Amino acid sequence: MSVLPRSLFWERRDTTGAEHTLVDARTGLHARGTALAVDPIAYTARYDIRTDPSWVTTSIEVTAEGGGWSRTLRMEADGGRWRVTTAEQGDLDAALTAAGHAGAGLAGTEDPDLLVGAYDVDLTGSPLTNTLPIRRLGLDKAEPGVAHRVSVVWVLLPSLEVIQADQIYTALGDGRVRFANETFNADLRVDDDGFVLEYPGLAQRRP
């Protein structure tokens, strides 16, 4: 396992949880991290994300686990399309039902063709993954007012269900980028490398 040079840690603000990731951003991104939260049930997710030098995501592997269950998702980009494989042990639906929640969708997607043209991955509750479109589009250095609509691979935690989602990122200047979807928006503060410092209502980075 390679040693990655930079460590980032976020405290969740929307629930009890945190994310710690190790990154190498010298030629694109290699990120290896752990996210944990108590909502909707307690889980730990470990991920490995890689991009090419232009910050187009090329692969993601995520394992999510909790009491009595474990799921794994592997996705690789191949010629503009995504190859998706999944595995499951135990019963996540039973754990959710026992905690008073609705069951989860299946891990992965039944129709990978819906993901064609999605160059970024968004992992639920992960401020690390907001950096992917920010750096790919150069929004951390762009003039204010530059907006881009992007198609992303949205990986839901803890189910690892995969959904295509449209999002809008707008450069605001002074280390700020606005994130928006159909129902929500937030002004993110980012550091000089485009990594999130503060995601209002979701997460705050710690030294």
Coordinates of N, CA and C in Angstrom, one line a residue:
M1 N 0.8 -1.2 0.0 CA 0.0 0.0 0.0 C 0.9 1.2 0.0
S2 N 0.6 2.2 -0.9 CA 1.4 3.3 -1.1 C 1.2 4.3 0.1
V3 N 2.2 5.1 0.4 CA 2.2 6.1 1.5 C 1.8 7.4 0.8
L4 N 0.7 8.0 1.2 CA 0.2 9.3 0.7 C 0.6 10.4 1.5
P5 N 1.0 11.6 0.9 CA 1.7 12.6 1.6 C 0.8 13.6 2.5
R6 N -0.5 13.7 2.2 CA -1.2 14.7 2.9 C -2.4 14.1 3.6
S7 N -2.7 14.6 4.8 CA -3.8 14.1 5.7 C -4.8 15.2 5.9
L8 N -6.1 14.9 5.6 CA -7.2 15.8 5.8 C -8.3 15.2 6.7
F9 N -8.9 16.0 7.6 CA -9.9 15.5 8.6 C -11.0 16.5 8.7
W10 N -12.2 15.9 8.5 CA -13.4 16.8 8.7 C -14.3 16.2 9.8
E11 N -14.9 17.1 10.5 CA -15.9 16.8 11.5 C -17.3 17.1 10.9
R12 N -18.2 16.1 10.9 CA -19.5 16.3 10.4 C -20.3 17.2 11.3
R13 N -21.2 18.1 10.6 CA -22.0 19.0 11.4 C -23.5 18.6 11.3
D14 N -23.8 17.8 10.3 CA -25.3 17.4 10.1 C -25.6 16.2 11.0
T15 N -24.6 15.4 11.4 CA -24.8 14.3 12.2 C -23.5 14.0 13.0
T16 N -23.6 13.0 13.9 CA -22.3 12.6 14.6 C -21.5 11.8 13.6
G17 N -20.3 12.3 13.2 CA -19.5 11.5 12.3 C -18.3 12.3 11.9
A18 N -17.4 11.7 11.1 CA -16.2 12.4 10.7 C -15.7 11.7 9.4
E19 N -14.7 12.3 8.8 CA -14.0 11.8 7.6 C -12.6 12.1 7.7
H20 N -11.7 11.1 7.5 CA -10.3 11.2 7.4 C -9.8 10.6 6.1
T21 N -9.0 11.4 5.4 CA -8.5 10.9 4.1 C -7.1 11.3 3.9
L22 N -6.3 10.4 3.3 CA -5.0 10.7 2.9 C -5.0 10.9 1.4
V23 N -4.2 11.9 0.9 CA -4.3 12.3 -0.5 C -2.9 12.5 -1.1
D24 N -2.8 12.2 -2.4 CA -1.7 12.7 -3.2 C -2.3 13.4 -4.4
A25 N -2.1 14.7 -4.5 CA -2.7 15.5 -5.6 C -1.6 16.0 -6.5
R26 N -0.5 15.3 -6.6 CA 0.6 15.9 -7.5 C 0.3 15.6 -9.0
T27 N -0.3 14.5 -9.4 CA -0.6 14.2 -10.8 C -2.1 13.7 -10.8
G28 N -3.0 14.6 -10.7 CA -4.4 14.1 -10.5 C -4.6 13.8 -9.0
L29 N -5.5 12.9 -8.7 CA -5.8 12.6 -7.3 C -5.7 11.1 -7.0
H30 N -5.1 10.8 -5.9 CA -5.3 9.5 -5.3 C -5.7 9.7 -3.9
A31 N -6.9 9.3 -3.5 CA -7.4 9.5 -2.1 C -7.8 8.2 -1.5
R32 N -7.3 8.0 -0.3 CA -7.7 6.8 0.5 C -8.2 7.3 1.8
G33 N -9.5 7.0 2.1 CA -10.1 7.6 3.3 C -11.1 6.7 4.0
T34 N -11.5 7.2 5.2 CA -12.5 6.5 6.0 C -13.6 7.6 6.4
A35 N -14.8 7.2 6.2 CA -15.9 8.1 6.7 C -16.8 7.3 7.6
L36 N -17.2 7.9 8.7 CA -18.1 7.2 9.6 C -19.2 8.1 10.1
A37 N -20.4 7.5 10.4 CA -21.5 8.3 10.8 C -22.5 7.4 11.5
V38 N -23.4 8.0 12.3 CA -24.4 7.3 13.0 C -25.8 7.3 12.4
D39 N -25.9 8.0 11.2 CA -27.2 8.2 10.6 C -27.2 7.6 9.2
P40 N -28.2 6.8 8.8 CA -29.4 6.4 9.5 C -29.1 5.3 10.6
I41 N -28.0 4.5 10.4 CA -27.5 3.6 11.4 C -26.0 3.8 11.4
A42 N -25.4 3.3 12.5 CA -23.9 3.5 12.6 C -23.2 2.7 11.5
Y43 N -22.3 3.3 10.8 CA -21.5 2.6 9.7 C -20.1 3.2 9.6
T44 N -19.3 2.4 9.0 CA -17.9 2.9 8.6 C -17.8 2.6 7.1
A45 N -17.3 3.6 6.4 CA -17.0 3.4 4.9 C -15.6 3.7 4.7
R46 N -14.9 2.8 4.0 CA -13.5 3.0 3.6 C -13.5 3.1 2.0
Y47 N -12.8 4.1 1.5 CA -12.8 4.3 0.1 C -11.4 4.5 -0.5
D48 N -11.3 4.2 -1.8 CA -10.1 4.5 -2.6 C -10.6 5.2 -3.9
I49 N -10.1 6.4 -4.1 CA -10.6 7.1 -5.3 C -9.3 7.5 -6.1
R50 N -9.4 7.3 -7.4 CA -8.3 7.7 -8.3 C -8.8 8.5 -9.5
T51 N -8.0 9.5 -9.9 CA -8.3 10.3 -11.2 C -7.1 10.2 -12.1
D52 N -7.4 10.7 -13.3 CA -6.2 10.8 -14.2 C -5.6 12.2 -14.0
P53 N -4.6 12.6 -14.7 CA -3.9 13.9 -14.4 C -4.9 15.1 -14.6
S54 N -5.9 15.0 -15.4 CA -6.9 16.1 -15.6 C -8.0 16.1 -14.5
W55 N -7.9 15.2 -13.6 CA -8.9 15.1 -12.5 C -10.2 14.5 -12.9
V56 N -10.2 13.8 -14.0 CA -11.4 12.9 -14.4 C -11.3 11.6 -13.6
T57 N -12.3 11.3 -12.8 CA -12.3 10.1 -12.0 C -12.2 8.9 -12.8
T58 N -11.3 8.0 -12.5 CA -11.1 6.7 -13.2 C -11.5 5.5 -12.4
S59 N -11.6 5.6 -11.1 CA -12.0 4.4 -10.3 C -12.4 4.8 -8.9
I60 N -13.3 4.1 -8.3 CA -13.6 4.2 -6.9 C -13.9 2.8 -6.4
E61 N -13.4 2.6 -5.2 CA -13.8 1.4 -4.5 C -14.2 1.8 -3.1
V62 N -15.4 1.3 -2.6 CA -15.9 1.7 -1.3 C -16.4 0.4 -0.6
T63 N -16.0 0.2 0.6 CA -16.6 -0.8 1.5 C -17.3 -0.1 2.6
A64 N -18.6 -0.4 2.8 CA -19.3 0.1 4.0 C -19.8 -1.1 4.8
E65 N -19.7 -0.9 6.1 CA -20.0 -2.0 7.0 C -20.6 -1.5 8.3
G66 N -21.4 -2.3 8.9 CA -22.0 -2.0 10.2 C -22.4 -3.3 10.9
G67 N -23.1 -3.3 12.0 CA -23.5 -4.5 12.7 C -24.3 -5.4 11.9
G68 N -23.7 -6.6 11.5 CA -24.5 -7.6 10.8 C -24.5 -7.5 9.3
W69 N -23.7 -6.6 8.7 CA -23.7 -6.4 7.3 C -22.5 -5.7 6.8
S70 N -22.2 -6.0 5.5 CA -21.1 -5.3 4.8 C -21.4 -5.3 3.3
R71 N -21.1 -4.2 2.7 CA -21.2 -4.0 1.2 C -20.0 -3.5 0.6
T72 N -19.7 -3.9 -0.6 CA -18.5 -3.4 -1.4 C -19.0 -3.0 -2.8
L73 N -18.4 -1.9 -3.2 CA -18.7 -1.3 -4.6 C -17.4 -1.0 -5.3
R74 N -17.2 -1.5 -6.5 CA -16.1 -1.2 -7.3 C -16.6 -0.6 -8.6
M75 N -16.0 0.5 -9.0 CA -16.4 1.2 -10.3 C -15.1 1.6 -11.0
E76 N -15.1 1.3 -12.3 CA -13.9 1.7 -13.1 C -14.5 2.3 -14.4
A77 N -13.9 3.5 -14.8 CA -14.3 4.1 -16.1 C -13.5 3.4 -17.2
D78 N -14.2 3.1 -18.3 CA -13.6 2.4 -19.4 C -14.2 3.0 -20.7
G79 N -13.5 3.8 -21.4 CA -14.0 4.4 -22.6 C -15.2 5.2 -22.5
G80 N -15.4 6.0 -21.4 CA -16.5 6.8 -21.2 C -17.7 6.1 -20.5
R81 N -17.5 4.8 -20.3 CA -18.6 4.1 -19.6 C -18.0 3.5 -18.2
W82 N -18.9 3.2 -17.3 CA -18.5 2.7 -16.0 C -18.8 1.2 -15.9
R83 N -17.8 0.4 -15.5 CA -18.0 -0.9 -15.1 C -18.2 -1.0 -13.6
V84 N -19.3 -1.7 -13.2 CA -19.7 -1.7 -11.8 C -19.8 -3.1 -11.3
T85 N -19.2 -3.4 -10.2 CA -19.3 -4.7 -9.5 C -19.6 -4.5 -8.0
T86 N -20.3 -5.4 -7.4 CA -20.7 -5.2 -6.0 C -20.6 -6.6 -5.3
A87 N -20.6 -6.5 -4.0 CA -20.7 -7.7 -3.2 C -21.3 -7.3 -1.9
E88 N -22.0 -8.3 -1.2 CA -22.7 -8.1 0.0 C -22.6 -9.3 0.9
Q89 N -22.4 -9.0 2.2 CA -22.5 -10.0 3.2 C -23.5 -9.5 4.3
G90 N -24.2 -10.4 4.9 CA -25.2 -10.0 5.9 C -26.4 -9.3 5.3
D91 N -27.1 -8.5 6.1 CA -28.4 -8.0 5.7 C -28.5 -6.5 6.1
L92 N -28.2 -5.6 5.3 CA -28.3 -4.2 5.6 C -29.8 -3.8 5.8
D93 N -30.7 -4.4 5.0 CA -32.1 -4.0 5.1 C -32.6 -4.4 6.5
A94 N -32.2 -5.6 7.0 CA -32.6 -6.0 8.3 C -32.2 -5.0 9.4
A95 N -30.9 -4.6 9.3 CA -30.4 -3.6 10.3 C -31.1 -2.3 10.2
L96 N -31.5 -1.8 9.0 CA -32.2 -0.6 8.9 C -33.6 -0.7 9.5
T97 N -34.3 -1.8 9.1 CA -35.6 -2.1 9.6 C -35.7 -2.1 11.1
A98 N -34.7 -2.8 11.7 CA -34.6 -2.9 13.2 C -34.4 -1.6 13.8
A99 N -33.8 -0.6 13.1 CA -33.6 0.7 13.7 C -34.8 1.7 13.3
G100 N -35.8 1.1 12.7 CA -37.0 1.9 12.4 C -36.9 2.7 11.1
H101 N -36.0 2.3 10.2 CA -35.9 3.0 8.9 C -36.4 2.1 7.7
A102 N -36.6 2.7 6.6 CA -36.9 2.0 5.4 C -35.7 1.2 4.9
G103 N -36.0 0.2 4.1 CA -34.9 -0.6 3.6 C -34.1 0.2 2.5
A104 N -32.9 -0.4 2.2 CA -32.0 0.3 1.3 C -32.2 -0.3 -0.1
G105 N -31.8 0.5 -1.1 CA -31.7 0.0 -2.5 C -30.5 -0.9 -2.6
L106 N -30.5 -1.7 -3.7 CA -29.3 -2.5 -3.9 C -28.1 -1.7 -4.2
A107 N -26.9 -2.3 -3.8 CA -25.7 -1.6 -4.2 C -25.5 -1.6 -5.7
G108 N -24.8 -0.5 -6.2 CA -24.5 -0.4 -7.6 C -25.7 0.2 -8.3
T109 N -25.8 -0.1 -9.6 CA -26.8 0.4 -10.5 C -27.2 -0.7 -11.5
E110 N -28.5 -0.8 -11.8 CA -28.9 -1.7 -12.8 C -28.7 -1.3 -14.2
D111 N -28.4 0.0 -14.4 CA -28.2 0.6 -15.8 C -27.0 1.5 -15.8
P112 N -25.8 1.0 -16.0 CA -24.6 1.8 -16.0 C -24.6 2.9 -17.2
D113 N -25.5 2.6 -18.2 CA -25.5 3.6 -19.3 C -26.0 5.0 -18.9
L114 N -26.7 5.0 -17.8 CA -27.2 6.3 -17.2 C -26.0 7.2 -16.7
L115 N -24.9 6.5 -16.5 CA -23.7 7.2 -16.0 C -22.8 7.7 -17.0
V116 N -23.1 7.5 -18.3 CA -22.2 7.9 -19.4 C -22.1 9.5 -19.3
G117 N -20.9 10.0 -19.4 CA -20.7 11.4 -19.3 C -20.5 12.0 -17.9
A118 N -20.6 11.1 -16.9 CA -20.3 11.5 -15.5 C -18.8 11.3 -15.2
Y119 N -18.1 12.4 -15.0 CA -16.7 12.4 -14.8 C -16.3 12.5 -13.4
D120 N -17.2 12.8 -12.5 CA -16.9 13.0 -11.1 C -17.7 12.0 -10.2
V121 N -17.2 11.7 -9.1 CA -17.9 10.9 -8.1 C -18.3 11.7 -6.9
D122 N -19.5 11.5 -6.3 CA -19.9 12.2 -5.1 C -20.3 11.2 -4.1
L123 N -19.6 11.1 -3.0 CA -19.9 10.1 -2.0 C -20.6 10.8 -0.9
T124 N -21.8 10.3 -0.5 CA -22.7 11.0 0.4 C -22.0 11.5 1.6
G125 N -22.1 12.8 2.0 CA -21.5 13.3 3.2 C -20.0 13.5 3.2
S126 N -19.4 13.3 2.0 CA -17.9 13.5 1.9 C -17.5 14.8 1.3
P127 N -17.0 15.7 2.0 CA -16.5 16.9 1.4 C -15.3 16.7 0.5
L128 N -14.6 15.6 0.7 CA -13.4 15.3 -0.1 C -13.9 15.2 -1.6
T129 N -15.0 14.6 -1.9 CA -15.4 14.4 -3.3 C -15.9 15.7 -3.9
N130 N -16.2 16.8 -3.2 CA -16.5 18.0 -3.8 C -15.3 18.6 -4.5
T131 N -14.1 18.2 -4.1 CA -12.9 18.7 -4.7 C -12.8 18.2 -6.2
L132 N -13.3 17.1 -6.5 CA -13.1 16.5 -7.8 C -13.6 17.4 -8.9
P133 N -14.9 17.9 -9.0 CA -15.2 18.8 -10.0 C -14.6 20.2 -9.9
I134 N -14.3 20.6 -8.6 CA -13.7 21.9 -8.4 C -12.3 22.0 -9.1
R135 N -11.5 20.9 -8.9 CA -10.2 20.9 -9.5 C -10.3 20.5 -11.0
R136 N -11.2 19.6 -11.4 CA -11.2 19.3 -12.8 C -11.6 20.5 -13.7
L137 N -12.5 21.3 -13.1 CA -12.9 22.5 -13.9 C -12.1 23.8 -13.6
G138 N -11.2 23.7 -12.7 CA -10.3 24.8 -12.3 C -11.1 25.9 -11.6
L139 N -12.2 25.6 -10.9 CA -13.0 26.6 -10.2 C -12.3 27.2 -9.0
D140 N -11.3 26.6 -8.4 CA -10.6 27.2 -7.3 C -9.8 28.4 -7.7
K141 N -9.5 28.5 -9.1 CA -8.7 29.6 -9.6 C -9.5 30.5 -10.6
A142 N -10.8 30.1 -10.9 CA -11.6 30.8 -11.9 C -12.1 32.1 -11.5
E143 N -12.4 32.9 -12.5 CA -13.0 34.2 -12.2 C -14.4 34.0 -11.6
P144 N -14.9 34.9 -10.7 CA -16.2 34.8 -10.1 C -17.3 34.8 -11.2
G145 N -18.3 34.0 -11.0 CA -19.5 33.9 -11.9 C -19.4 32.8 -12.9
V146 N -18.3 32.1 -12.9 CA -18.2 30.9 -13.9 C -18.9 29.7 -13.3
A147 N -20.0 29.3 -14.0 CA -20.8 28.2 -13.5 C -20.7 27.0 -14.4
H148 N -20.8 25.8 -13.9 CA -20.7 24.6 -14.7 C -21.8 23.6 -14.2
R149 N -22.6 23.0 -15.0 CA -23.5 21.9 -14.7 C -22.7 20.6 -15.0
V150 N -22.7 19.8 -14.0 CA -21.9 18.5 -14.1 C -22.8 17.3 -13.8
S151 N -22.5 16.2 -14.5 CA -23.2 14.9 -14.2 C -22.2 14.1 -13.3
V152 N -22.7 13.7 -12.2 CA -21.9 12.9 -11.3 C -22.4 11.5 -11.0
V153 N -21.5 10.7 -10.6 CA -21.9 9.4 -10.0 C -22.1 9.6 -8.5
W154 N -23.3 9.5 -8.1 CA -23.6 9.7 -6.7 C -23.7 8.4 -6.0
V155 N -22.8 8.2 -5.1 CA -22.8 6.9 -4.3 C -23.4 7.1 -2.9
L156 N -24.5 6.5 -2.7 CA -25.2 6.7 -1.4 C -24.6 5.9 -0.3
L157 N -24.5 6.5 0.9 CA -24.0 5.8 2.0 C -25.2 5.7 3.0
P158 N -25.3 4.5 3.7 CA -24.4 3.3 3.7 C -24.8 2.3 2.6
S159 N -25.8 2.5 1.8 CA -26.3 1.4 0.9 C -25.4 1.1 -0.3
L160 N -24.5 2.1 -0.7 CA -23.7 2.0 -1.9 C -24.5 1.9 -3.2
E161 N -25.8 2.4 -3.1 CA -26.6 2.5 -4.3 C -26.0 3.7 -5.1
V162 N -26.0 3.5 -6.5 CA -25.4 4.5 -7.4 C -26.5 5.1 -8.2
I163 N -26.5 6.5 -8.2 CA -27.5 7.3 -8.9 C -26.7 8.3 -9.7
Q164 N -27.2 8.6 -10.9 CA -26.7 9.7 -11.7 C -27.4 11.0 -11.2
A165 N -26.6 12.0 -10.9 CA -27.2 13.3 -10.4 C -26.5 14.5 -11.2
D166 N -27.4 15.5 -11.4 CA -26.9 16.8 -12.0 C -26.6 17.8 -10.8
Q167 N -25.5 18.4 -10.9 CA -25.1 19.4 -9.9 C -24.5 20.6 -10.6
I168 N -24.5 21.8 -10.0 CA -24.0 23.0 -10.5 C -22.9 23.5 -9.6
Y169 N -21.7 23.8 -10.1 CA -20.7 24.4 -9.3 C -20.4 25.8 -9.9
T170 N -20.3 26.8 -9.1 CA -20.1 28.2 -9.5 C -18.9 28.8 -8.8
A171 N -17.9 29.3 -9.5 CA -16.8 30.0 -8.9 C -17.3 31.3 -8.3
L172 N -17.0 31.6 -7.0 CA -17.4 32.9 -6.4 C -16.2 33.8 -6.1
G173 N -15.0 33.3 -6.2 CA -13.8 34.0 -5.9 C -13.5 34.0 -4.4
D174 N -12.3 34.4 -4.0 CA -11.8 34.5 -2.6 C -12.0 33.2 -1.9
G175 N -11.6 32.1 -2.6 CA -11.6 30.8 -2.0 C -13.0 30.2 -1.7
R176 N -14.0 30.6 -2.5 CA -15.4 30.1 -2.3 C -15.9 29.6 -3.7
V177 N -16.7 28.5 -3.5 CA -17.3 27.9 -4.7 C -18.7 27.5 -4.2
R178 N -19.7 27.8 -5.0 CA -21.1 27.5 -4.7 C -21.5 26.1 -5.3
F179 N -22.0 25.3 -4.5 CA -22.5 24.0 -4.9 C -24.0 24.0 -4.9
A180 N -24.7 23.5 -5.9 CA -26.1 23.5 -6.0 C -26.6 22.3 -6.7
N181 N -27.8 21.8 -6.3 CA -28.6 20.9 -7.1 C -30.0 21.4 -7.2
E182 N -31.0 20.5 -7.5 CA -32.3 21.0 -7.7 C -33.0 21.6 -6.5
T183 N -32.5 21.1 -5.3 CA -33.2 21.5 -4.1 C -32.4 22.2 -3.0
F184 N -31.1 22.4 -3.3 CA -30.1 22.8 -2.2 C -29.0 23.6 -2.8
N185 N -28.4 24.5 -2.0 CA -27.2 25.1 -2.4 C -26.4 25.5 -1.2
A186 N -25.1 25.5 -1.3 CA -24.2 25.9 -0.2 C -22.9 26.5 -0.8
D187 N -22.4 27.5 -0.1 CA -21.2 28.2 -0.5 C -20.0 27.5 0.3
L188 N -19.2 26.8 -0.5 CA -18.1 26.1 0.1 C -16.8 27.0 0.2
R189 N -16.1 26.9 1.3 CA -14.8 27.5 1.4 C -13.8 26.5 1.1
V190 N -12.8 26.8 0.3 CA -11.8 25.9 -0.1 C -10.4 26.4 0.1
D191 N -9.4 25.6 0.3 CA -8.0 26.0 0.5 C -7.4 26.3 -0.9
D192 N -6.1 26.6 -0.9 CA -5.4 26.9 -2.2 C -5.3 25.8 -3.1
D193 N -5.6 24.6 -2.7 CA -5.5 23.4 -3.5 C -6.9 22.9 -3.9
G194 N -8.0 23.7 -3.5 CA -9.3 23.3 -3.9 C -10.0 22.3 -2.9
F195 N -9.3 21.9 -1.8 CA -9.9 21.0 -0.8 C -10.8 21.8 0.1
V196 N -12.0 21.2 0.5 CA -13.0 22.0 1.2 C -12.5 22.2 2.7
L197 N -12.6 23.5 3.1 CA -12.4 23.9 4.5 C -13.6 23.9 5.3
E198 N -14.7 24.4 4.7 CA -16.0 24.4 5.3 C -17.1 24.2 4.3
Y199 N -18.0 23.2 4.7 CA -19.2 23.0 3.9 C -20.3 23.3 4.9
P200 N -21.0 24.5 4.8 CA -21.9 24.9 5.8 C -23.0 23.8 6.0
G201 N -23.3 23.5 7.2 CA -24.3 22.5 7.6 C -23.9 21.1 7.4
L202 N -22.8 20.8 6.8 CA -22.3 19.4 6.6 C -21.0 19.1 7.3
A203 N -20.0 19.9 7.1 CA -18.7 19.5 7.6 C -17.8 20.7 7.8
Q204 N -16.8 20.5 8.7 CA -15.8 21.5 9.0 C -14.5 20.8 9.1
R205 N -13.5 21.4 8.3 CA -12.2 20.7 8.4 C -11.4 21.1 9.7
R206 N -10.7 20.2 10.2 CA -9.9 20.4 11.4 C -8.4 20.4 11.1
P207 N -7.6 21.1 11.8 CA -6.2 21.1 11.5 C -5.6 19.7 11.6

